[in-house]
Short mmCIF file of C-alpha atoms and ligand atoms in Angstrom, two decimals:
data_model
loop_
_atom_site.label_atom_id
_atom_site.label_comp_id
_atom_site.label_asym_id
_atom_site.label_seq_id
_atom_site.Cartn_x
_atom_site.Cartn_y
_atom_site.Cartn_z
CA MET A 5 -151.29 29.67 27.02
CA ALA A 6 -152.19 30.25 23.41
CA VAL A 7 -153.82 33.16 21.71
CA GLY A 8 -155.72 33.30 18.48
CA ILE A 9 -155.18 35.43 15.42
CA PHE A 10 -157.97 35.45 12.81
CA ASP A 11 -158.15 36.76 9.22
CA SER A 12 -160.30 36.04 6.29
CA GLY A 13 -157.17 34.77 4.50
CA LEU A 14 -153.42 35.45 4.43
CA GLY A 15 -153.30 39.13 5.25
CA GLY A 16 -153.36 38.44 9.04
CA LEU A 17 -149.97 36.69 8.61
CA THR A 18 -148.42 40.16 8.48
CA VAL A 19 -149.68 40.60 12.06
CA TYR A 20 -148.78 37.03 13.03
CA ASP A 21 -145.23 37.60 11.80
CA ARG A 22 -144.73 40.66 14.02
CA VAL A 23 -146.39 38.87 17.00
CA ALA A 24 -144.16 35.88 16.56
CA ALA A 25 -141.06 38.20 16.56
CA ARG A 26 -142.26 40.16 19.56
CA LEU A 27 -143.50 37.19 21.62
CA PRO A 28 -141.54 34.19 20.41
CA ASP A 29 -142.59 31.80 23.13
CA LEU A 30 -146.33 32.43 22.70
CA PRO A 31 -148.15 29.59 20.93
CA VAL A 32 -150.49 31.22 18.26
CA VAL A 33 -153.42 29.60 16.66
CA TYR A 34 -153.88 31.25 13.35
CA PHE A 35 -157.13 30.82 11.48
CA ALA A 36 -157.72 31.72 7.78
CA ASP A 37 -161.26 31.57 6.56
CA SER A 38 -159.89 31.12 3.02
CA LYS A 39 -163.03 29.40 1.71
CA HIS A 40 -165.01 32.65 2.16
CA ASN A 41 -162.23 35.15 1.40
CA PRO A 42 -162.40 38.04 0.52
CA TYR A 43 -164.66 39.46 3.15
CA GLY A 44 -164.27 43.01 1.87
CA VAL A 45 -167.02 42.68 -0.70
CA ARG A 46 -169.56 41.04 1.60
CA ASP A 47 -172.30 42.75 3.57
CA ALA A 48 -172.04 43.26 7.33
CA ASP A 49 -174.45 40.42 8.25
CA ASP A 50 -172.48 37.97 6.23
CA ILE A 51 -169.13 39.15 7.69
CA TYR A 52 -170.64 38.86 11.26
CA ARG A 53 -171.86 35.34 10.70
CA LEU A 54 -168.58 34.10 9.13
CA THR A 55 -166.40 35.77 11.78
CA CYS A 56 -168.48 34.32 14.71
CA ALA A 57 -168.24 30.87 13.11
CA SER A 58 -164.49 31.10 12.78
CA VAL A 59 -163.87 32.49 16.29
CA GLU A 60 -166.16 29.76 17.70
CA ARG A 61 -163.96 27.19 16.10
CA MET A 62 -160.95 28.85 17.58
CA TRP A 63 -162.20 28.57 21.14
CA GLU A 64 -161.97 24.76 20.61
CA GLU A 65 -158.20 25.15 20.33
CA GLY A 66 -157.88 26.38 23.87
CA VAL A 67 -157.61 30.19 23.18
CA ASP A 68 -159.46 32.72 25.27
CA LEU A 69 -158.34 35.77 23.38
CA VAL A 70 -158.68 36.22 19.63
CA ILE A 71 -157.20 39.16 17.67
CA LEU A 72 -159.26 39.94 14.61
CA ALA A 73 -156.33 40.66 12.37
CA CYS A 74 -158.77 41.66 9.73
CA ASN A 75 -159.99 45.18 9.54
CA THR A 76 -163.01 44.19 7.58
CA ALA A 77 -164.21 41.91 10.40
CA SER A 78 -163.17 44.51 13.04
CA ALA A 79 -165.05 47.17 11.30
CA ALA A 80 -168.15 45.32 10.26
CA ALA A 81 -168.62 42.70 12.98
CA LEU A 82 -166.61 43.38 16.21
CA ARG A 83 -168.96 45.80 17.87
CA ARG A 84 -171.94 43.51 17.40
CA MET A 85 -169.93 40.55 18.65
CA GLN A 86 -168.88 42.45 21.74
CA GLU A 87 -172.41 43.56 22.44
CA ASN A 88 -174.15 40.23 22.37
CA TRP A 89 -172.10 37.29 21.39
CA ILE A 90 -168.74 36.91 23.15
CA PRO A 91 -168.85 34.67 26.20
CA LYS A 92 -167.88 36.42 29.53
CA ASP A 93 -164.57 34.47 29.91
CA LYS A 94 -163.39 35.26 26.36
CA ARG A 95 -162.08 38.36 24.59
CA VAL A 96 -162.08 39.40 20.97
CA LEU A 97 -159.96 42.51 20.06
CA GLY A 98 -159.73 44.34 16.82
CA VAL A 99 -156.82 45.94 15.00
CA PHE A 100 -158.18 49.45 14.55
CA VAL A 101 -157.55 50.94 17.95
CA PRO A 102 -153.73 50.54 18.12
CA LEU A 103 -153.34 52.18 14.81
CA ILE A 104 -155.54 55.09 15.71
CA GLU A 105 -153.81 55.52 18.98
CA ALA A 106 -150.50 55.83 17.08
CA LEU A 107 -151.91 58.26 14.66
CA THR A 108 -153.37 60.41 17.45
CA GLU A 109 -150.22 60.30 19.61
CA ARG A 110 -151.87 58.25 22.46
CA ASP A 111 -150.64 55.53 24.71
CA TRP A 112 -152.31 52.13 24.74
CA GLY A 113 -155.88 52.45 26.22
CA ASP A 114 -155.74 56.28 26.75
CA ASN A 115 -159.47 57.01 26.66
CA SER A 116 -159.20 60.76 27.53
CA PRO A 117 -161.47 63.12 25.55
CA PRO A 118 -160.70 63.93 21.89
CA ARG A 119 -158.11 66.65 21.25
CA GLU A 120 -156.34 68.36 18.37
CA VAL A 121 -153.47 66.33 16.98
CA GLU A 122 -150.58 67.10 14.65
CA VAL A 123 -151.88 65.36 11.56
CA LYS A 124 -154.85 67.07 9.74
CA HIS A 125 -155.21 65.31 6.38
CA VAL A 126 -155.41 61.51 6.44
CA ALA A 127 -155.79 59.09 3.60
CA LEU A 128 -157.42 55.81 4.40
CA PHE A 129 -156.96 52.75 2.13
CA ALA A 130 -159.20 49.73 3.06
CA THR A 131 -161.56 47.22 1.65
CA PRO A 132 -164.99 48.42 0.40
CA ALA A 133 -166.76 46.95 3.45
CA THR A 134 -164.37 48.63 5.85
CA VAL A 135 -164.76 51.94 4.11
CA MET A 136 -168.56 51.55 4.10
CA SER A 137 -168.71 50.84 7.85
CA ARG A 138 -167.11 54.24 8.66
CA ALA A 139 -165.60 52.49 11.71
CA PHE A 140 -162.22 54.23 11.27
CA GLN A 141 -163.82 57.67 11.26
CA ARG A 142 -165.85 56.83 14.32
CA GLU A 143 -162.89 55.49 16.39
CA LEU A 144 -160.82 58.49 15.23
CA ALA A 145 -163.58 61.01 16.31
CA PHE A 146 -163.46 59.46 19.86
CA ARG A 147 -159.76 60.57 20.01
CA ALA A 148 -159.09 63.46 17.74
CA ILE A 149 -160.80 66.68 16.45
CA GLY A 150 -160.30 68.52 13.23
CA VAL A 151 -158.88 65.59 11.24
CA ASP A 152 -159.97 65.36 7.67
CA VAL A 153 -160.24 61.74 6.41
CA GLU A 154 -160.49 60.73 2.69
CA ALA A 155 -161.21 57.02 2.33
CA GLN A 156 -160.42 54.95 -0.75
CA PRO A 157 -162.11 51.63 -1.17
CA CYS A 158 -159.38 49.45 -2.80
CA GLY A 159 -161.37 46.91 -4.73
CA GLY A 160 -159.46 43.98 -6.18
CA VAL A 161 -156.19 44.30 -4.17
CA VAL A 162 -156.95 41.51 -1.65
CA ASP A 163 -157.89 39.07 -4.47
CA ALA A 164 -154.68 39.84 -6.40
CA ILE A 165 -152.57 39.36 -3.22
CA GLU A 166 -154.34 36.12 -2.35
CA GLU A 167 -153.78 34.95 -5.94
CA GLY A 168 -150.14 35.79 -5.72
CA ASP A 169 -150.46 38.28 -8.65
CA GLU A 170 -148.01 40.86 -7.52
CA MET A 171 -148.16 42.84 -10.80
CA LEU A 172 -151.86 43.31 -10.71
CA ALA A 173 -151.80 44.19 -6.98
CA GLU A 174 -149.16 46.86 -7.78
CA ALA A 175 -151.13 48.31 -10.69
CA LEU A 176 -154.32 48.41 -8.57
CA VAL A 177 -152.60 50.07 -5.64
CA ARG A 178 -151.21 52.82 -7.97
CA SER A 179 -154.56 53.44 -9.48
CA HIS A 180 -156.33 53.61 -6.02
CA VAL A 181 -153.68 56.10 -4.78
CA GLU A 182 -154.22 58.19 -7.94
CA ALA A 183 -158.00 58.15 -7.36
CA LEU A 184 -157.53 59.30 -3.71
CA LYS A 185 -155.05 61.96 -4.68
CA ARG A 186 -157.64 63.50 -7.05
CA ARG A 187 -159.86 64.17 -3.96
CA MET A 188 -157.02 64.86 -1.41
CA PRO A 189 -153.94 66.01 -3.30
CA HIS A 190 -151.72 66.38 -0.26
CA PRO A 191 -152.38 63.82 2.58
CA GLN A 192 -149.87 64.06 5.49
CA ALA A 193 -150.51 60.52 6.58
CA ALA A 194 -151.79 57.31 4.99
CA ILE A 195 -153.40 54.41 6.89
CA LEU A 196 -153.14 50.96 5.33
CA GLY A 197 -156.34 49.80 6.81
CA CYS A 198 -156.26 46.19 5.65
CA THR A 199 -153.80 43.56 6.94
CA HIS A 200 -153.02 42.41 3.36
CA TYR A 201 -151.65 45.84 2.39
CA PRO A 202 -148.30 45.86 4.28
CA LEU A 203 -147.19 43.54 1.48
CA MET A 204 -147.65 46.40 -0.89
CA GLN A 205 -146.24 49.05 1.48
CA ASP A 206 -143.44 50.11 -0.90
CA THR A 207 -145.84 50.60 -3.68
CA PHE A 208 -148.16 52.70 -1.55
CA GLN A 209 -145.21 54.72 -0.33
CA GLN A 210 -143.89 55.29 -3.82
CA ALA A 211 -147.23 56.31 -5.21
CA LEU A 212 -147.94 58.64 -2.27
CA GLY A 213 -144.45 60.22 -2.23
CA ALA A 214 -141.76 60.15 0.46
CA ASP A 215 -143.23 62.97 2.52
CA VAL A 216 -146.39 60.97 3.41
CA LYS A 217 -146.09 58.97 6.64
CA VAL A 218 -147.54 55.51 5.96
CA TYR A 219 -149.03 53.65 8.99
CA SER A 220 -149.44 49.92 8.95
CA GLN A 221 -150.70 47.66 11.68
CA ALA A 222 -148.53 44.66 12.12
CA SER A 223 -145.93 46.03 14.57
CA LEU A 224 -148.44 48.31 16.33
CA VAL A 225 -150.77 45.37 16.95
CA ALA A 226 -147.87 43.12 18.18
CA GLU A 227 -146.88 45.88 20.70
CA SER A 228 -150.41 46.35 21.76
CA LEU A 229 -150.96 42.52 22.33
CA SER A 230 -147.74 42.27 24.35
CA ASP A 231 -148.92 45.09 26.51
CA TYR A 232 -152.39 43.62 26.91
CA LEU A 233 -151.02 40.26 27.93
CA ASP A 234 -148.80 41.92 30.59
CA ARG A 235 -151.86 43.52 32.07
CA HIS A 236 -154.20 40.46 31.58
CA PRO A 237 -152.10 37.30 31.94
CA ASP A 238 -155.34 35.44 32.70
CA MET A 239 -156.34 35.81 29.07
CA LEU A 240 -153.69 33.26 27.98
CA GLY A 241 -155.82 30.24 27.11
CA SER A 242 -155.16 26.63 28.02
CA GLY A 243 -153.90 25.65 24.54
CA THR A 244 -150.21 24.84 24.18
CA GLU A 245 -149.90 24.04 20.48
CA ALA A 246 -149.30 26.66 17.75
CA LYS A 247 -151.24 25.83 14.54
CA PHE A 248 -152.41 27.29 11.30
CA LEU A 249 -155.97 26.39 10.44
CA THR A 250 -157.82 27.06 7.20
CA THR A 251 -161.30 26.49 5.80
CA GLY A 252 -159.75 26.28 2.42
CA GLU A 253 -157.65 23.52 0.87
CA PRO A 254 -154.66 23.16 3.14
CA ARG A 255 -152.10 22.34 0.43
CA THR A 256 -152.93 25.45 -1.63
CA VAL A 257 -153.07 27.72 1.35
CA THR A 258 -149.76 26.39 2.67
CA ASP A 259 -148.08 27.17 -0.73
CA LYS A 260 -149.57 30.67 -0.90
CA ALA A 261 -148.69 31.41 2.80
CA THR A 262 -145.18 30.20 2.26
CA GLN A 263 -144.82 32.45 -0.71
CA PHE A 264 -146.55 35.29 1.20
CA LEU A 265 -144.17 35.19 4.21
CA ARG A 266 -141.26 33.83 2.48
CA ARG A 267 -140.82 30.97 4.94
CA LYS A 268 -142.53 27.64 5.43
CA ILE A 269 -146.02 27.94 6.94
CA GLU A 270 -147.89 24.66 7.16
CA PHE A 271 -151.75 24.88 7.26
CA GLU A 272 -154.10 22.15 8.30
CA ALA A 273 -157.85 21.74 7.68
CA ALA A 274 -160.04 23.62 10.34
N1 LIG B 18 -157.05 41.41 5.46
C1 LIG B 18 -158.46 41.74 5.77
C2 LIG B 18 -158.58 43.24 6.25
O1 LIG B 18 -157.74 43.54 7.00
C3 LIG B 18 -159.55 41.22 4.86
C4 LIG B 18 -159.53 41.39 3.45
C5 LIG B 18 -160.75 40.78 2.80
O2 LIG B 18 -160.99 39.65 3.15
O3 LIG B 18 -161.29 41.46 1.98
O4 LIG B 18 -159.50 43.90 5.93
#
């Protein structure tokens, strides 16, 4: 009865952490493609190829449902995977939709036509590949009208977080927020559109100011997964063992993950 959570690296652990708190009895197979991280500076074909290879490896662990806890893969590869790659008895879900549903005041899976919503000026912070895909704007347009989105590609932040260089990550976040504010001085809401960024949430909030509502994905995705599994219990795979797999060097990834979540997380070679 396992499910899979995929990220290019450690960022998806923010989602894993919330899922483990929300569904403590659910065995989770976490997969970090650390060898190829970061994805955010790669082109869409490359991201598609790497994501498919990782998800294929996850099927072998007895999971039928994989959450792409990676906005970059969700934005650049998911649609193409859903169109022609995912086997009929498997599911791959992205992390964009729960976030956009929250922003547009919708319940899970409410596919009614787009309507006016409270928020009008939204700042999006994400990797260069996610920003370039315009997937966020596309998903938003299906659900809301009249929302102005200003997107900031946050180059360097994922590398700094993966390297454990908190000071550099903070400095980069501040400069990316400043750059965005020059184009949109008063956003009402900010989307942290990368699963690495919740680790820098305080810095984003400080730089944006207390009156900006900051949305991050971890809890929203955990709620959404719990709801999905209630409706689709058949998508719980045959796997029974929770594990953390990486394409990187397991010792190094274990140390960084333990530092990242501030508790012991033991990775093994994929
Ligand atoms: N944490 C991922 C995301 O949500 C990927 C970052 C990267 O590999 O560049 O976009």
